[in-house]
Tab-separated table of C-alpha atoms and ligand atoms in Angstrom:
chain	number	residue	atom	x	y	z
T	1	MET	CA	14.507	-39.044	13.860
T	2	ALA	CA	17.817	-37.188	13.491
T	3	ASN	CA	20.649	-39.519	12.331
T	4	GLU	CA	22.048	-40.940	15.477
T	5	VAL	CA	25.471	-41.942	13.829
T	6	PRO	CA	27.570	-38.650	13.424
T	7	ALA	CA	29.011	-37.661	10.240
T	8	LEU	CA	32.531	-38.561	9.612
T	9	GLY	CA	34.984	-35.747	8.680
T	10	GLY	CA	32.013	-33.943	7.355
T	11	LEU	CA	30.696	-36.981	5.249
T	12	PRO	CA	27.033	-37.337	6.190
T	13	HIS	CA	26.225	-40.894	7.487
T	14	VAL	CA	24.083	-42.602	4.946
T	15	LEU	CA	23.280	-46.128	6.653
T	16	SER	CA	24.930	-48.776	8.746
T	17	GLY	CA	24.766	-52.559	8.457
T	18	LYS	CA	25.570	-55.149	11.124
T	19	VAL	CA	29.283	-54.586	10.422
T	20	ARG	CA	29.773	-51.632	7.923
T	21	ASP	CA	29.028	-47.879	8.002
T	22	LEU	CA	28.430	-46.092	4.785
T	23	TYR	CA	28.947	-42.353	4.168
T	24	ASP	CA	28.050	-39.883	1.442
T	25	ALA	CA	31.485	-38.681	0.069
T	26	GLY	CA	29.792	-36.290	-2.521
T	27	ASP	CA	30.443	-36.322	-6.348
T	28	ASP	CA	28.557	-39.710	-6.569
T	29	ARG	CA	30.998	-41.468	-4.144
T	30	LEU	CA	30.263	-43.375	-1.170
T	31	PHE	CA	32.789	-44.136	1.782
T	32	PHE	CA	32.728	-47.591	3.560
T	33	VAL	CA	34.136	-48.135	7.056
T	34	ALA	CA	34.144	-51.821	8.314
T	35	SER	CA	33.952	-52.112	12.140
T	36	ASP	CA	35.199	-54.837	14.174
T	37	ARG	CA	31.366	-55.713	15.173
T	38	ILE	CA	30.394	-59.278	14.900
T	39	SER	CA	27.003	-60.858	14.463
T	40	ALA	CA	25.855	-64.197	15.182
T	41	PHE	CA	22.310	-65.801	14.816
T	42	ASP	CA	21.305	-62.353	13.201
T	43	HIS	CA	22.347	-60.411	16.204
T	44	VAL	CA	25.298	-57.987	16.679
T	45	LEU	CA	27.152	-59.136	19.783
T	46	ALA	CA	28.285	-56.949	22.515
T	47	SER	CA	31.893	-57.843	21.763
T	48	THR	CA	34.015	-56.687	18.937
T	49	ILE	CA	36.715	-58.657	17.318
T	50	PRO	CA	39.924	-56.638	16.975
T	51	ASP	CA	40.926	-56.198	13.225
T	52	LYS	CA	37.904	-58.067	11.916
T	53	GLY	CA	37.029	-54.965	9.829
T	54	LYS	CA	40.653	-54.773	8.523
T	55	VAL	CA	40.476	-58.420	7.492
T	56	LEU	CA	37.189	-58.093	5.677
T	57	THR	CA	38.175	-54.993	3.786
T	58	GLN	CA	41.473	-56.533	2.826
T	59	ILE	CA	39.806	-59.591	1.643
T	60	SER	CA	37.345	-57.595	-0.439
T	61	LEU	CA	40.390	-55.611	-2.003
T	62	PHE	CA	42.175	-58.868	-2.680
T	63	TRP	CA	39.170	-60.199	-4.785
T	64	PHE	CA	38.443	-56.942	-6.476
T	65	ASP	CA	42.096	-57.307	-7.953
T	66	HIS	CA	41.844	-61.122	-8.465
T	67	LEU	CA	38.614	-60.748	-10.423
T	68	ARG	CA	39.514	-57.600	-12.328
T	69	GLU	CA	39.674	-59.565	-15.604
T	70	ILE	CA	36.269	-60.912	-15.134
T	71	VAL	CA	34.379	-57.894	-13.776
T	72	PRO	CA	34.934	-54.263	-13.166
T	73	ASN	CA	34.305	-53.034	-9.517
T	74	HIS	CA	32.964	-49.993	-7.854
T	75	LEU	CA	36.250	-49.218	-5.787
T	76	ILE	CA	37.910	-45.931	-6.282
T	77	THR	CA	40.660	-46.191	-3.645
T	78	ALA	CA	41.559	-47.570	-0.364
T	79	SER	CA	44.588	-45.200	0.061
T	80	ILE	CA	43.973	-42.730	2.687
T	81	ASP	CA	46.393	-40.262	0.928
T	82	SER	CA	43.578	-40.481	-1.875
T	83	TYR	CA	40.601	-39.804	0.318
T	84	PRO	CA	38.902	-36.393	0.670
T	85	PRO	CA	41.276	-34.234	2.854
T	86	ALA	CA	38.770	-34.170	5.815
T	87	LEU	CA	39.164	-37.877	6.173
T	88	ARG	CA	42.842	-37.893	6.443
T	89	ALA	CA	42.648	-36.612	10.027
T	90	TYR	CA	41.113	-40.067	10.851
T	91	ARG	CA	44.097	-42.054	9.404
T	92	ASP	CA	44.316	-44.365	12.507
T	93	GLN	CA	40.707	-45.088	12.596
T	94	LEU	CA	40.518	-45.820	8.915
T	95	GLN	CA	43.672	-47.364	7.913
T	96	GLY	CA	43.030	-50.724	6.369
T	97	ARG	CA	39.442	-50.805	7.094
T	98	SER	CA	37.863	-48.278	4.764
T	99	MET	CA	37.307	-47.683	0.861
T	100	LEU	CA	36.027	-45.021	-1.304
T	101	VAL	CA	33.651	-46.386	-3.908
T	102	ARG	CA	31.590	-45.107	-6.797
T	103	ARG	CA	27.950	-44.501	-5.941
T	104	ALA	CA	26.181	-47.160	-8.131
T	105	ARG	CA	22.508	-47.789	-9.237
T	106	MET	CA	22.331	-51.116	-7.239
T	107	VAL	CA	20.649	-54.098	-8.721
T	108	PRO	CA	17.675	-54.988	-6.444
T	109	VAL	CA	18.666	-58.644	-6.193
T	110	GLU	CA	21.153	-60.403	-4.043
T	111	CYS	CA	23.147	-62.636	-6.398
T	112	VAL	CA	23.965	-65.849	-4.570
T	113	ALA	CA	26.052	-68.751	-6.092
T	114	ARG	CA	25.932	-72.156	-4.271
T	115	GLY	CA	28.407	-75.088	-4.879
T	116	TYR	CA	27.225	-76.951	-1.833
T	117	LEU	CA	23.910	-77.558	-0.046
T	118	SER	CA	23.698	-75.492	3.098
T	119	GLY	CA	21.898	-72.955	5.033
T	120	SER	CA	18.613	-71.611	3.418
T	121	GLY	CA	19.339	-73.769	0.342
T	122	TRP	CA	19.375	-76.953	2.399
T	123	LYS	CA	16.146	-75.948	4.010
T	124	ASP	CA	14.499	-75.101	0.822
T	125	TYR	CA	15.862	-78.617	-0.584
T	126	GLN	CA	14.329	-80.487	2.231
T	127	ARG	CA	10.877	-78.885	1.691
T	128	ASP	CA	10.799	-78.551	-2.089
T	129	GLY	CA	13.595	-80.806	-3.543
T	130	ALA	CA	14.768	-77.658	-5.207
T	131	VAL	CA	16.369	-74.269	-4.490
T	132	CYS	CA	15.011	-71.207	-6.077
T	133	GLY	CA	13.008	-73.265	-8.440
T	134	ILE	CA	16.098	-75.351	-9.511
T	135	LYS	CA	15.285	-79.041	-9.067
T	136	LEU	CA	18.062	-80.944	-7.521
T	137	PRO	CA	18.695	-84.700	-7.419
T	138	ALA	CA	17.039	-86.702	-4.797
T	139	GLY	CA	18.941	-87.996	-1.777
T	140	LEU	CA	21.407	-85.161	-1.252
T	141	ARG	CA	22.700	-84.489	2.307
T	142	GLU	CA	23.313	-81.380	4.113
T	143	SER	CA	26.609	-79.886	2.797
T	144	ASP	CA	26.781	-82.322	-0.100
T	145	ARG	CA	28.630	-80.686	-3.214
T	146	LEU	CA	25.971	-79.885	-5.768
T	147	PRO	CA	26.384	-81.603	-9.272
T	148	GLU	CA	27.180	-78.158	-10.477
T	149	PRO	CA	27.228	-74.598	-8.973
T	150	ILE	CA	23.677	-72.878	-9.085
T	151	PHE	CA	22.429	-69.422	-9.128
T	152	THR	CA	20.051	-68.885	-6.224
T	153	PRO	CA	19.025	-65.252	-6.115
T	154	ALA	CA	17.371	-63.645	-2.975
T	155	ALA	CA	15.147	-60.478	-2.664
T	156	LYS	CA	16.853	-57.824	-0.595
T	157	ASN	CA	15.120	-57.860	2.670
T	158	HIS	CA	16.464	-55.016	4.921
T	159	THR	CA	14.964	-56.227	8.097
T	160	GLY	CA	16.425	-59.787	8.434
T	161	HIS	CA	16.729	-62.881	6.320
T	162	ASP	CA	16.798	-62.432	2.444
T	163	GLU	CA	14.214	-64.413	0.784
T	164	ASN	CA	15.201	-66.990	-1.813
T	165	ILE	CA	13.420	-66.194	-5.121
T	166	GLY	CA	13.228	-67.773	-8.537
T	167	PHE	CA	14.792	-66.812	-11.683
T	168	ASP	CA	11.608	-65.662	-12.980
T	169	ALA	CA	11.348	-63.133	-10.182
T	170	VAL	CA	14.674	-61.703	-11.265
T	171	VAL	CA	13.515	-61.447	-14.869
T	172	ALA	CA	10.509	-59.542	-13.584
T	173	ALA	CA	12.712	-57.332	-11.435
T	174	VAL	CA	15.332	-56.404	-13.978
T	175	GLY	CA	14.495	-57.962	-17.340
T	176	ALA	CA	15.514	-61.096	-19.131
T	177	PRO	CA	18.811	-59.862	-20.590
T	178	LEU	CA	20.125	-58.455	-17.307
T	179	ALA	CA	18.946	-61.458	-15.396
T	180	GLU	CA	20.785	-63.769	-17.690
T	181	HIS	CA	23.790	-61.683	-17.454
T	182	LEU	CA	23.658	-61.744	-13.634
T	183	ARG	CA	23.383	-65.393	-13.562
T	184	GLU	CA	26.251	-65.978	-15.869
T	185	LEU	CA	28.549	-63.465	-14.174
T	186	THR	CA	27.654	-64.607	-10.802
T	187	LEU	CA	28.506	-68.266	-11.594
T	188	ARG	CA	31.674	-67.238	-13.619
T	189	ILE	CA	33.019	-65.311	-10.548
T	190	TYR	CA	32.107	-68.175	-8.292
T	191	ALA	CA	33.971	-70.595	-10.423
T	192	LYS	CA	37.219	-68.582	-10.356
T	193	ALA	CA	36.864	-67.882	-6.539
T	194	SER	CA	36.294	-71.484	-5.503
T	195	GLU	CA	38.960	-72.589	-7.716
T	196	HIS	CA	41.451	-70.238	-5.850
T	197	ALA	CA	40.002	-71.111	-2.564
T	198	GLU	CA	40.341	-74.881	-3.115
T	199	SER	CA	43.979	-74.279	-4.131
T	200	LYS	CA	44.229	-72.765	-0.529
T	201	GLY	CA	42.630	-75.587	1.229
T	202	LEU	CA	39.268	-73.895	1.635
T	203	ILE	CA	35.930	-74.882	0.271
T	204	LEU	CA	33.748	-71.909	-0.888
T	205	ALA	CA	30.298	-73.360	-0.226
T	206	ASP	CA	28.365	-70.282	-1.226
T	207	THR	CA	28.664	-66.528	-1.604
T	208	LYS	CA	26.446	-63.372	-2.218
T	209	PHE	CA	27.431	-60.787	-4.565
T	210	GLU	CA	25.765	-57.271	-5.160
T	211	PHE	CA	26.027	-55.568	-8.331
T	212	GLY	CA	25.232	-51.984	-9.539
T	213	PHE	CA	25.466	-49.780	-12.505
T	214	VAL	CA	27.945	-46.678	-12.739
T	215	PRO	CA	28.193	-44.418	-15.773
T	216	GLY	CA	30.639	-46.173	-18.218
T	217	SER	CA	32.794	-42.851	-18.356
T	218	ASP	CA	33.443	-43.225	-14.558
T	219	LEU	CA	35.063	-46.525	-14.712
T	220	HIS	CA	38.780	-45.683	-14.786
T	221	GLY	CA	38.030	-43.592	-18.017
T	222	THR	CA	37.359	-46.770	-20.055
T	223	LEU	CA	34.243	-48.362	-21.084
T	224	ALA	CA	33.996	-51.953	-20.143
T	225	ALA	CA	33.426	-54.625	-22.737
T	226	HIS	CA	30.666	-56.359	-21.025
T	227	GLY	CA	27.843	-55.747	-18.767
T	228	GLN	CA	27.034	-52.523	-20.494
T	229	ALA	CA	23.449	-51.079	-20.336
T	230	ALA	CA	21.923	-49.573	-23.330
T	231	ASP	CA	22.429	-45.904	-21.691
T	232	GLY	CA	26.288	-46.583	-21.451
T	233	ASP	CA	26.246	-47.486	-17.712
T	234	VAL	CA	28.584	-50.299	-16.620
T	235	LEU	CA	27.550	-53.268	-14.385
T	236	VAL	CA	30.171	-53.294	-11.570
T	237	LEU	CA	30.739	-55.685	-8.663
T	238	ALA	CA	29.990	-53.794	-5.521
T	239	ASP	CA	29.457	-54.203	-1.684
T	240	GLU	CA	31.837	-56.721	0.043
T	241	VAL	CA	33.242	-59.516	-1.928
T	242	LEU	CA	33.902	-63.113	-1.049
T	243	THR	CA	34.317	-62.249	2.772
T	244	PRO	CA	33.571	-64.670	5.556
T	245	ASP	CA	30.576	-62.464	6.126
T	246	SER	CA	29.054	-62.841	2.694
T	247	SER	CA	30.309	-66.135	2.198
T	248	ARG	CA	30.440	-69.751	3.631
T	249	TYR	CA	34.142	-71.097	3.859
T	250	TRP	CA	34.823	-74.458	5.105
T	251	LEU	CA	38.217	-76.089	5.758
T	252	ALA	CA	38.460	-78.745	3.042
T	253	SER	CA	40.499	-81.135	5.402
T	254	GLY	CA	37.554	-81.182	7.672
T	255	TYR	CA	34.802	-81.460	5.298
T	256	ALA	CA	32.195	-84.184	6.103
T	257	PRO	CA	28.791	-84.007	4.225
T	258	GLY	CA	25.716	-85.176	6.162
T	259	GLY	CA	25.491	-82.439	8.415
T	260	ALA	CA	26.198	-78.641	9.017
T	261	GLN	CA	30.053	-77.928	8.561
T	262	PRO	CA	31.823	-75.856	11.087
T	263	SER	CA	31.949	-72.177	10.121
T	264	PHE	CA	35.594	-71.355	9.329
T	265	ASP	CA	35.419	-67.864	11.263
T	266	LYS	CA	32.438	-68.077	13.694
T	267	GLN	CA	32.285	-71.600	15.065
T	268	PHE	CA	33.950	-70.531	18.356
T	269	VAL	CA	31.429	-67.886	18.658
T	270	ARG	CA	28.360	-69.998	17.829
T	271	ASP	CA	29.604	-72.830	20.103
T	272	TYR	CA	29.999	-70.310	23.132
T	273	LEU	CA	26.622	-68.930	22.542
T	274	LEU	CA	24.979	-72.309	22.327
T	275	SER	CA	26.987	-73.353	25.503
T	276	ILE	CA	25.473	-70.411	27.439
T	277	ARG	CA	22.016	-71.339	26.131
T	278	TRP	CA	21.362	-67.689	25.036
T	279	ASN	CA	17.759	-67.402	23.972
T	280	GLN	CA	18.699	-65.529	20.854
T	281	GLN	CA	17.121	-62.485	22.162
T	282	PRO	CA	18.682	-59.063	22.809
T	283	PRO	CA	20.662	-57.859	24.652
T	284	ALA	CA	23.135	-60.233	22.809
T	285	PRO	CA	25.836	-61.347	25.420
T	286	ALA	CA	29.463	-60.433	25.575
T	287	LEU	CA	32.160	-62.989	24.457
T	288	PRO	CA	34.996	-64.227	26.796
T	289	ASP	CA	38.395	-62.910	25.936
T	290	GLU	CA	39.562	-66.515	24.788
T	291	VAL	CA	36.708	-66.634	22.361
T	292	VAL	CA	37.523	-63.243	20.936
T	293	ALA	CA	41.248	-64.219	20.752
T	294	GLN	CA	40.324	-67.440	18.965
T	295	THR	CA	37.862	-65.760	16.612
T	296	ARG	CA	40.341	-63.067	15.723
T	297	ALA	CA	42.935	-65.674	14.963
T	298	LYS	CA	40.634	-67.368	12.487
T	299	TYR	CA	39.896	-64.092	10.726
T	300	LEU	CA	43.761	-63.428	10.305
T	301	GLN	CA	44.070	-67.180	9.292
T	302	ALA	CA	41.502	-66.607	6.605
T	303	PHE	CA	43.121	-63.611	5.131
T	304	GLU	CA	46.504	-65.309	5.046
T	305	LEU	CA	45.100	-68.685	3.514
T	306	LEU	CA	43.217	-66.648	0.761
T	307	THR	CA	46.079	-64.116	-0.031
T	308	GLY	CA	49.175	-65.842	0.925
T	309	GLN	CA	50.136	-62.636	2.978
T	310	PRO	CA	50.073	-61.903	6.591
T	311	LEU	CA	47.650	-59.080	7.502
T	312	LYS	CA	49.373	-55.725	8.194
T	313	VAL	CA	47.648	-54.754	11.433
V	1	Q0N	N1	28.364	-51.340	-2.300
V	1	Q0N	C1	27.735	-50.418	-2.562
V	1	Q0N	C2	26.929	-49.331	-2.941
V	1	Q0N	C3	27.357	-48.566	-4.174
V	1	Q0N	N2	28.731	-48.637	-4.709
V	1	Q0N	N3	26.571	-47.621	-4.597
V	1	Q0N	C4	25.364	-47.314	-3.872
V	1	Q0N	N4	24.804	-48.098	-2.935
V	1	Q0N	C5	25.637	-49.032	-2.499
V	1	Q0N	C6	25.048	-49.851	-1.341
V	1	Q0N	C7	24.309	-49.427	-0.527
V	1	Q0N	N5	23.909	-50.513	0.491
V	1	Q0N	N6	24.500	-51.498	0.027
V	1	Q0N	C8	24.197	-52.749	0.476
V	1	Q0N	C9	25.411	-53.260	1.294
V	1	Q0N	N7	25.187	-52.516	2.719
V	1	Q0N	C10	26.438	-51.743	2.813
V	1	Q0N	C11	26.405	-51.278	4.174
V	1	Q0N	O1	26.299	-52.226	5.179
V	1	Q0N	C12	25.204	-53.148	5.003
V	1	Q0N	C13	25.171	-53.630	3.560
V	1	Q0N	C14	25.103	-51.203	-1.150
């Protein structure tokens, strides 16, 4: 079937996720545009949240910079004046919610770090007393802080839920040296990010990273000291980074283990969808204006808490 999503400024559409659209910018570059779409219970809702795409993009850009001493990344630029000329005609549509990145050879594993027991980790713990084959102490409650953060990888499942896998499966997929590097790097990034979040009154319960390899010479003209493959390619942090869509953030002031914690950004949406007893089947319902406004405010608050700056809308 012909691609239903039109090209953007002559850049062919590559794929779309629930929130972001990806285009081929040529010369081994990709172009991301983050929409204001919002998903809940695995469905994209009929309503959008104004400025959500800008918030998520700006949070990723903040973390790329904050983590630059730990890990290089795939970003080329988020400045419209540096985009391919044909895109500059879309300045109003792209401002603040887009980025030009290096096309990477993506690692086929979702690299998840967990500091707390929640979501699929809680479900796996209840069944096995372990998460991704990592045995945990008995008697943990939902949302409990783990004795130490753990690496809980997942297989990329493009249809729906990613499937938690053991470290051995990562080794089988990418080899032991890279598997060990991914685990160490994922946990190191998580430690730095959760320390920053905590200093801002937020708990970073868990987060998902995606990594890929780019030619070493492409990386700002310098070779990175670590994460270098034998062929000279360099491992970079890609995709979205430590956003409320790829992470669980909780307000530290309201933290109460023993049950599910309110989602920092989507609780108003979830509560509304539960209140109308939606059967979680398409078509996903629209949201009342008040829920849209409250949710937008939470995204702006997340950005301001994490960065210390108000979002330029
Ligand atoms: N980042 C990045 C990246 C890159 N730098 N090079 C090559 N491929 C990718 C890539 C392609 N797909 N994904 C999964 C993330 N998707 C994005 C769209 O929205 C859905 C999720 C990553």
